[in-house]
Coordinates of C-alpha atoms in Angstrom, one line a residue:
X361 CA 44.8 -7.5 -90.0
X362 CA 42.2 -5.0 -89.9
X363 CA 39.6 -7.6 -89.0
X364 CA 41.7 -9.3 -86.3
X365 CA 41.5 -6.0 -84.5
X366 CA 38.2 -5.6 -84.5
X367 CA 37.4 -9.4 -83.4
X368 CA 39.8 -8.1 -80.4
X369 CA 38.3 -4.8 -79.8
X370 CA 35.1 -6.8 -79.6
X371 CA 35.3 -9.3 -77.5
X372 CA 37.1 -6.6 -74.6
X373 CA 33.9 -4.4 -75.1
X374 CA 31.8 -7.7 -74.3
X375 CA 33.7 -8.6 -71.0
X376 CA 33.3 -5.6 -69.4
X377 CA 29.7 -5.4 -69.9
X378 CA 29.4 -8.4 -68.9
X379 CA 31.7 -7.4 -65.5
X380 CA 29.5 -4.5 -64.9
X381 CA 26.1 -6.5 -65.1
X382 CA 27.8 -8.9 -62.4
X383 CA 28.7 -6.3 -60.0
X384 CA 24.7 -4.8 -60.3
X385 CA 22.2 -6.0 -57.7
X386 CA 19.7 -8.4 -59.0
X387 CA 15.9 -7.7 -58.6
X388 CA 15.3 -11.1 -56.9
X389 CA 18.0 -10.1 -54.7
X390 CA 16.5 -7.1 -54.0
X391 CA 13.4 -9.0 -53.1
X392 CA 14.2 -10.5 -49.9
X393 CA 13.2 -9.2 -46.9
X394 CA 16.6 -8.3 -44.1
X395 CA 16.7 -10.7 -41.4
X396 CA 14.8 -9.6 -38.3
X397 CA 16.9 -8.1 -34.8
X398 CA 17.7 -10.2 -32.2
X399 CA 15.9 -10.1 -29.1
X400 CA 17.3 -7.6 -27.2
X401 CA 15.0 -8.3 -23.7
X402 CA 15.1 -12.1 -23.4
X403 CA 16.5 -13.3 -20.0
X404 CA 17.2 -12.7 -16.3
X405 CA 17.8 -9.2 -14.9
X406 CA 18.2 -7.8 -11.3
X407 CA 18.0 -4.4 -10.2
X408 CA 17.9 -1.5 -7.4
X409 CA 14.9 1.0 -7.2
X410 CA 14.0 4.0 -5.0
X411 CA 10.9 6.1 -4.9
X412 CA 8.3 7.7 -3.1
X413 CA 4.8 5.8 -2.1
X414 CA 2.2 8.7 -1.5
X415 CA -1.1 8.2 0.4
X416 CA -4.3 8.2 -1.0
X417 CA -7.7 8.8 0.9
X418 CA -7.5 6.4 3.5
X419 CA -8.3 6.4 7.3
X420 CA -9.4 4.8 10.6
X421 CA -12.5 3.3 12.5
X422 CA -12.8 3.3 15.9
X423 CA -15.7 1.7 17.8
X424 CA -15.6 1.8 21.5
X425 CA -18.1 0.8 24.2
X426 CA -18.3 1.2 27.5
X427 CA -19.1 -1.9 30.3
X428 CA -19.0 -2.1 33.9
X429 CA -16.0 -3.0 36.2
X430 CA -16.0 -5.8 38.3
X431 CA -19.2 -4.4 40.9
X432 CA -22.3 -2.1 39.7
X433 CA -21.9 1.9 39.6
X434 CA -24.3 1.5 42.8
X435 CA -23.3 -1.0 45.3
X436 CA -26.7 -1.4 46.7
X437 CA -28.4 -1.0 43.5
X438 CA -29.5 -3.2 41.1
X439 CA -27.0 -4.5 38.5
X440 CA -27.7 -2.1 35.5
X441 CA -24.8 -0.2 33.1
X442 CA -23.3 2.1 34.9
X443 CA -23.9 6.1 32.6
X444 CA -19.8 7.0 32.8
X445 CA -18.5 4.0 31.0
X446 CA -21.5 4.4 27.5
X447 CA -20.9 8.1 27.5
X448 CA -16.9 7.4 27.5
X449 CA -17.3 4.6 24.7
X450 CA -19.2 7.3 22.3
X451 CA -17.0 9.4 23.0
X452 CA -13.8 7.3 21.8
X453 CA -16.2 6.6 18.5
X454 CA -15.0 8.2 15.3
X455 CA -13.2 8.1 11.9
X456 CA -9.9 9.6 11.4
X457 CA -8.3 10.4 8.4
X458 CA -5.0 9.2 7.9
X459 CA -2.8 9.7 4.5
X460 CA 0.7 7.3 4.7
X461 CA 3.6 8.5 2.8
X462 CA 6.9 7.9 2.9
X463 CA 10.2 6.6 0.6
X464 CA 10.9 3.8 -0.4
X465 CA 13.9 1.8 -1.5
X466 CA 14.6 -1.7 -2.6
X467 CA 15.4 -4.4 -5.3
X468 CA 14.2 -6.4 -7.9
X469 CA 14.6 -9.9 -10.4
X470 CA 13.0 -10.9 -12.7
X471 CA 12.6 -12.6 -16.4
X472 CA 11.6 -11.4 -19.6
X473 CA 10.7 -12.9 -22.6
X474 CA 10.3 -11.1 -26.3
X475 CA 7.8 -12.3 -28.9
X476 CA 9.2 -11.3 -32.2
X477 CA 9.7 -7.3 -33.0
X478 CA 7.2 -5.9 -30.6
X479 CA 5.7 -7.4 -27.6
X480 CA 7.6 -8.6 -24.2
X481 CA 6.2 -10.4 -21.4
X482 CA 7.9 -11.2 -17.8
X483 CA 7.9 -11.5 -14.1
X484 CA 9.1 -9.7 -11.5
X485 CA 9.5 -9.9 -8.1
X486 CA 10.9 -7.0 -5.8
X487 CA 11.2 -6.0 -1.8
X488 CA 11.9 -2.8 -0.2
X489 CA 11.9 -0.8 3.1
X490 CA 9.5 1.6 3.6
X491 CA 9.5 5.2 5.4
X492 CA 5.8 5.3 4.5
X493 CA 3.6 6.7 7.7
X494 CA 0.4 8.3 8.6
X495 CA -1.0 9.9 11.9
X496 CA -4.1 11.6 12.6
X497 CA -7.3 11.9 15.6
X498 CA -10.3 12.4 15.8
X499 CA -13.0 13.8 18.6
X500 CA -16.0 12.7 19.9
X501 CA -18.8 13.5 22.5
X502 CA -21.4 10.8 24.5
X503 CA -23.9 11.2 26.6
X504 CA -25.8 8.4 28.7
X505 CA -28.8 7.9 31.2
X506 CA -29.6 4.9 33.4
X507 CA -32.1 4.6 36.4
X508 CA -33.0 2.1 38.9
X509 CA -34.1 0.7 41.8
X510 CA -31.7 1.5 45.3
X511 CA -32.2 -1.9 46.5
X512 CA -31.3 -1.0 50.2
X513 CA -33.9 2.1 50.4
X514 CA -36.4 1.6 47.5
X515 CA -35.8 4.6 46.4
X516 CA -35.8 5.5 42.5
X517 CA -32.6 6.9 41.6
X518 CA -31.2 8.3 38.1
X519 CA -27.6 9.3 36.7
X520 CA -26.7 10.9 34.0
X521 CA -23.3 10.9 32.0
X522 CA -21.7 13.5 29.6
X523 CA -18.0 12.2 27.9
X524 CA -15.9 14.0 25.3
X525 CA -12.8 12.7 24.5
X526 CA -10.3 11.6 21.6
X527 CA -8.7 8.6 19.9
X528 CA -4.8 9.2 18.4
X529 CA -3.6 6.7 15.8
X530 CA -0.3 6.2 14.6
X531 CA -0.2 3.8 11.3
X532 CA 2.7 2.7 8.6
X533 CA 4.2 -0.4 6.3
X534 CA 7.9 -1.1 7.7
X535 CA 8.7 -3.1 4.1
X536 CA 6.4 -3.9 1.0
X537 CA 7.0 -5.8 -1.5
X538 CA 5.5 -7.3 -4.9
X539 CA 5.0 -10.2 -7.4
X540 CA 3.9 -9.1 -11.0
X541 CA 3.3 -10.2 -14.2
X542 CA 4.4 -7.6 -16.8
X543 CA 2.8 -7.4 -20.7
X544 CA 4.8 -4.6 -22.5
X545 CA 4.6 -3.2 -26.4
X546 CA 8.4 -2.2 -27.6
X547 CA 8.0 1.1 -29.4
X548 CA 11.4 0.7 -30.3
X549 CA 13.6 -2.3 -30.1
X550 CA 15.1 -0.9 -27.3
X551 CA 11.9 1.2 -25.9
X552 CA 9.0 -0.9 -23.6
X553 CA 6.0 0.3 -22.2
X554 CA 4.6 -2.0 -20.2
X555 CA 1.8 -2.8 -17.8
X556 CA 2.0 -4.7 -15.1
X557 CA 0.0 -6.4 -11.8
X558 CA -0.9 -8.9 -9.1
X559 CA 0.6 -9.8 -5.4
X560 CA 1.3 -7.0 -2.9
X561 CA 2.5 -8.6 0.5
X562 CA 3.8 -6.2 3.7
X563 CA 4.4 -5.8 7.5
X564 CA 2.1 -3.0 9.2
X565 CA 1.6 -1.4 12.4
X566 CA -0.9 0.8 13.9
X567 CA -0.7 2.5 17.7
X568 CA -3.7 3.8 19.6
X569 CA -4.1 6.2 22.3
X570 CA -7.0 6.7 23.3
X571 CA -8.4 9.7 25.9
X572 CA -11.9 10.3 27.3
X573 CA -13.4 12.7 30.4
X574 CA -16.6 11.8 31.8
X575 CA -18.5 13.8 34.1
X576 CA -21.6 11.5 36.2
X577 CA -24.4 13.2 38.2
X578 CA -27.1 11.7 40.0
X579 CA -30.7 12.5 41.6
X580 CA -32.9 10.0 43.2
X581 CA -36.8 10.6 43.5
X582 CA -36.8 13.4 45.8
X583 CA -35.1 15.7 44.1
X584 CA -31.4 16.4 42.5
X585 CA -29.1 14.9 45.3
X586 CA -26.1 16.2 44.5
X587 CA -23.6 13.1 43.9
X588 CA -21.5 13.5 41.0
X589 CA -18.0 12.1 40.4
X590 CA -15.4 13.3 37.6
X591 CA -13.6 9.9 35.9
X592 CA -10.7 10.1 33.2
X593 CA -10.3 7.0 30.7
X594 CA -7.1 6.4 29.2
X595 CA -5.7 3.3 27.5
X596 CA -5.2 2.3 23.8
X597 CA -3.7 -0.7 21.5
X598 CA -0.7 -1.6 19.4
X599 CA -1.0 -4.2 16.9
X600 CA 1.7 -5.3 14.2
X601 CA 0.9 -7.9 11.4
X602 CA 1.8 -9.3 7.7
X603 CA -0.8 -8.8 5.4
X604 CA -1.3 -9.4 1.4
X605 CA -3.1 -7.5 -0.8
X606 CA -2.9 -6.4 -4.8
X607 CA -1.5 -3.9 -7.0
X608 CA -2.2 -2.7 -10.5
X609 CA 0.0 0.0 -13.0
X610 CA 2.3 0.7 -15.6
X611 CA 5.5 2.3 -17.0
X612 CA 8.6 2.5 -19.7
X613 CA 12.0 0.9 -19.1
X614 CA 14.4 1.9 -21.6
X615 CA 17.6 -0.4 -23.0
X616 CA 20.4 2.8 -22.8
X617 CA 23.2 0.2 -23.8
X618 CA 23.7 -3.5 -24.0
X619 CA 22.7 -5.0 -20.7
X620 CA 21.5 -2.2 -19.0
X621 CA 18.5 -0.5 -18.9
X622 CA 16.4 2.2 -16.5
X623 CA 12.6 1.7 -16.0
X624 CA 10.1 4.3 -14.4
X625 CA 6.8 3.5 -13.0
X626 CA 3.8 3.9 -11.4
X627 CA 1.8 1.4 -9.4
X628 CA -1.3 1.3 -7.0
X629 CA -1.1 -1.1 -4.5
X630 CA -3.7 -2.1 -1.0
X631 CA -3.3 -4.3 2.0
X632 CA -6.8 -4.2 3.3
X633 CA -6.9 -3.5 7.0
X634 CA -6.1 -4.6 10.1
X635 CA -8.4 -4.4 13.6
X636 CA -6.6 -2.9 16.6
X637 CA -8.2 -3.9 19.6
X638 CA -8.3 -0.8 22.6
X639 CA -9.5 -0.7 26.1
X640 CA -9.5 2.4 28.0
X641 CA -9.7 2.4 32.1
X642 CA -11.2 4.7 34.7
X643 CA -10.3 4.4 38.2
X644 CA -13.2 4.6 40.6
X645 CA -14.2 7.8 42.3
X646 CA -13.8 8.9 45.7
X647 CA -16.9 7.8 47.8
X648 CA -19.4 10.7 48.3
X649 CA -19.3 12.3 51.5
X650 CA -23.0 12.1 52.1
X651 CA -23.0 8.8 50.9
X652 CA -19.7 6.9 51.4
X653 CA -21.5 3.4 49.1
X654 CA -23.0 5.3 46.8
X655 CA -20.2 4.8 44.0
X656 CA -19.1 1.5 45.4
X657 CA -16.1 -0.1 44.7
X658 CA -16.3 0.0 40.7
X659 CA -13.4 0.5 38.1
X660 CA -14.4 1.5 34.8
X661 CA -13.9 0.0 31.6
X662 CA -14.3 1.4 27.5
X663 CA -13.0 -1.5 25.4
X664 CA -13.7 -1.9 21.6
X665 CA -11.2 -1.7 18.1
X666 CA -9.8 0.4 15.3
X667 CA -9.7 -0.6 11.7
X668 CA -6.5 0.4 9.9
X669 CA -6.5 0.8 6.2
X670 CA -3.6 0.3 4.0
X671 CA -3.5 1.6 0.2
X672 CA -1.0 3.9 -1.9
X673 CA 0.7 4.5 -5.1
X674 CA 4.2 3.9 -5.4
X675 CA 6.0 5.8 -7.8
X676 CA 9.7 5.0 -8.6
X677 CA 12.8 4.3 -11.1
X678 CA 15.0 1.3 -11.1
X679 CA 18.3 0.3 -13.0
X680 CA 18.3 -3.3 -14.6
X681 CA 21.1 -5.2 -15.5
X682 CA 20.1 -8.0 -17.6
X683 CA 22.4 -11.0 -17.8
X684 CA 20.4 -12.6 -20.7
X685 CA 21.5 -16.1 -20.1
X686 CA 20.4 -18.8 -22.8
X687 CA 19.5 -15.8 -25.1
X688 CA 21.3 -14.0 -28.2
X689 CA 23.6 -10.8 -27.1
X690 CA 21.8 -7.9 -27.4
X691 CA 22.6 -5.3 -29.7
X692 CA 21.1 -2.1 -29.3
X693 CA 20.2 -0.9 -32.7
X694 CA 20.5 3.0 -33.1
X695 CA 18.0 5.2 -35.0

């Protein structure tokens, strides 16, 4: 009887150990790696953004010259440039410094795809209104001699020419937009820092006003005669146009829940320029009272172009909602 109990006593004393080893993890199955996450940024996304796109040193080029109207400054004289209109064109000659600025607020879609655990690649295209604008002027002075032959009297006769004036300009993008590629480094499956580049395309302006005072005296080989006439230029340009350009920069975007995510970013962006083309006109001056065809019948003309440039950084924060279509729902992991 004795025995019988410890046969029983036994084999309950084996059972459980061999229960207890059962529910123990194995070492092989503590060998295999956990399964990696899903791709959280795979798929489409659209978005709003808003921001500010500050100037950076930028500015304008005018060139101006100054040609004759439609008779010589001396009706009897021989046909050379007439001194008012080359001193008004240096005058209207100068560089301006102009620094656009403005906000700015748009949209955006694009597409991501995510290479394993760490690295993210996509496209994105956006558009956006723009408050961005810049205005400045510069001054300028010219001076001019011409002499000749009076071809009624023979007589040698001189003038001389001092200008000073000014050119305004007026320059802005109405709407900018952009097509990047973006290569981005996830610091944490639900933390990118990207960078990003490529198209920048946009509708500019640019106005022109342009103001000049010349002041002509003349003297003919006997002496200074006396003639002088007083002649204000004022005219300008306007000139709107598409143009395309580039763009380079970088930022973080940031998966807050599943689905949504907010991006910040930073990006440097030109257009090149655009030439304005100007003219500026002078009436003709009373005729002298000494010498009623000494100024003739001439108008006076300064005619030449501004060069606009375009270039900024745009800095701004957008809100993606990502409808990853064809790709696994993300999960946003939590540390």
């Amino acid at each position: 009887m004795r025995k019988q109990l410890y046969y029983v006593v036994g084999l309950l004393a084996l059972g459980g150990a061999s229960a207890l080893a059962a529910d123990l993890p194995s070492r092989k199955a503590a060998l295999i790696p956990p399964p990696p996450p899903p791709p959280l940024w795979t798929g489409f996304y659209a978005g709003l953004n808003a921001g500010y796109g500050a100037g950076v040193s930028s500015g304008a080029t005018s060139a101006v010259l100054g040609v004759p109207g439609p008779s010589d400054y001396w009706s009897d004289s021989g046909p050379f440039a007439p001194p008012t209109t080359l001193g008004s064109g240096g005058a209207l000659t100068g560089y301006t410094q102009i620094i656009q600025s403005g906000f700015i607020g748009g949209g955006q879609v694009g597409y991501n795809y995510q290479f394993g655990s760490s690295f993210v690649i996509g496209l994105e295209a956006d558009i956006q209104g723009t408050g961005i604008r810049g205005s400045g002027r510069h001054y300028g002075a010219g001076a001019d001699t011409q002499s000749g032959i009076d071809l009624n009297h023979g007589d040698y006769i001189e003038a001389s020419s001092a200008a000073s004036g000014f050119a305004a300009i007026n320059a802005g993008v109405d709407w900018l937009g952009t097509v990047r590629g973006r290569v981005g480094y996830l610091f944490t499956p639900t933390f990118l820092i990207f960078g990003t580049g490529g198209l920048t395309y946009g509708g500019v302006y640019a106005n022109v006003s342009n103001v000049a005072f010349a002041s002509t005296v003349s003297a003919d080989e006997d002496g200074p005669a006396g003639y002088g006439a007083n002649h204000t230029f004022v005219g300008g340009g306007a000139r709107s146009q598409t143009r395309v350009g580039w763009n380079a920069g970088g930022g973080f975007e940031w998966l807050f829940a599943p689905n949504w995510s907010v991006k910040a970013e930073a990006i440097y962006w030109t257009l090149g320029s655009q030439n304005v083309p100007t003219a500026a006109f002078a009436a003709a001056p009373a005729p002298d009272n000494e010498d009623p065809a000494w100024y003739g019948d001439s108008a006076f003309t300064a005619v030449g172009g501004t060069r606009v440039n375009y270039q900024g950084v745009i800095a701004r924060v957008g809100l993606n909602y990502h409808f990853n279509w064809g790709a696994s729902a993300p999960v946003v992991a939590s540390y």
